[in-house]
């Protein structure tokens, strides 16, 4: 892979409403997951969390 330039590509995040709740569940391409009831907070998390990189590739 030739990555390393940051999260510039689209469609690396997925968000859905959790059925029966007011909660959003988001997951990042890096494997991180987050649940929040505020879409703004959710996007904030997406943009600021530390991406976990696969360490099996060292
Ligand atoms: Zn991530």
XYZ file of C-alpha atoms and ligand atoms in Angstrom:
59
model
C 0.000 0.000 0.000
C 1.090 3.541 -0.618
C -0.691 5.360 2.158
C 0.653 7.949 4.536
C -0.941 11.165 3.369
C -3.741 11.211 5.899
C -7.482 10.595 5.703
C -8.125 12.360 2.447
C -10.078 9.612 0.735
C -13.819 9.410 1.120
C -15.936 6.509 2.256
C -13.559 5.404 4.933
C -16.104 6.075 7.637
C -19.431 4.410 8.116
C -22.210 5.675 10.318
C -25.611 4.214 11.049
C -28.350 4.830 13.497
C -28.684 2.100 16.055
C -32.201 0.713 15.668
C -34.546 1.723 18.444
C -32.223 4.355 19.826
C -31.131 7.911 19.171
C -27.560 6.774 18.946
C -25.240 6.891 16.017
C -22.696 4.183 15.624
C -19.675 4.999 13.562
C -16.768 2.912 12.470
C -13.573 3.956 10.811
C -11.523 2.124 8.243
C -8.848 1.725 10.881
C -11.154 -0.384 13.022
C -11.998 2.228 15.620
C -15.636 2.478 16.638
C -17.613 5.146 18.401
C -21.166 5.666 19.543
C -22.678 9.086 20.068
C -26.088 10.711 20.016
C -24.773 13.887 18.467
C -23.837 13.863 14.775
C -21.507 16.784 15.306
C -19.687 14.944 18.046
C -19.550 11.890 15.855
C -17.893 13.771 13.037
C -15.565 15.389 15.517
C -14.515 11.980 16.730
C -13.990 10.747 13.202
C -11.735 13.628 12.388
C -9.751 13.615 15.583
C -9.355 10.065 16.844
C -6.054 8.378 16.446
C -6.226 5.867 13.682
C -5.168 2.447 14.705
C -2.850 0.974 12.201
C -2.466 -2.707 11.757
C 0.587 -3.737 13.621
C 0.849 -7.147 12.065
C 2.572 -5.570 9.088
C 5.708 -4.336 10.794
Zn -9.546 5.726 12.235
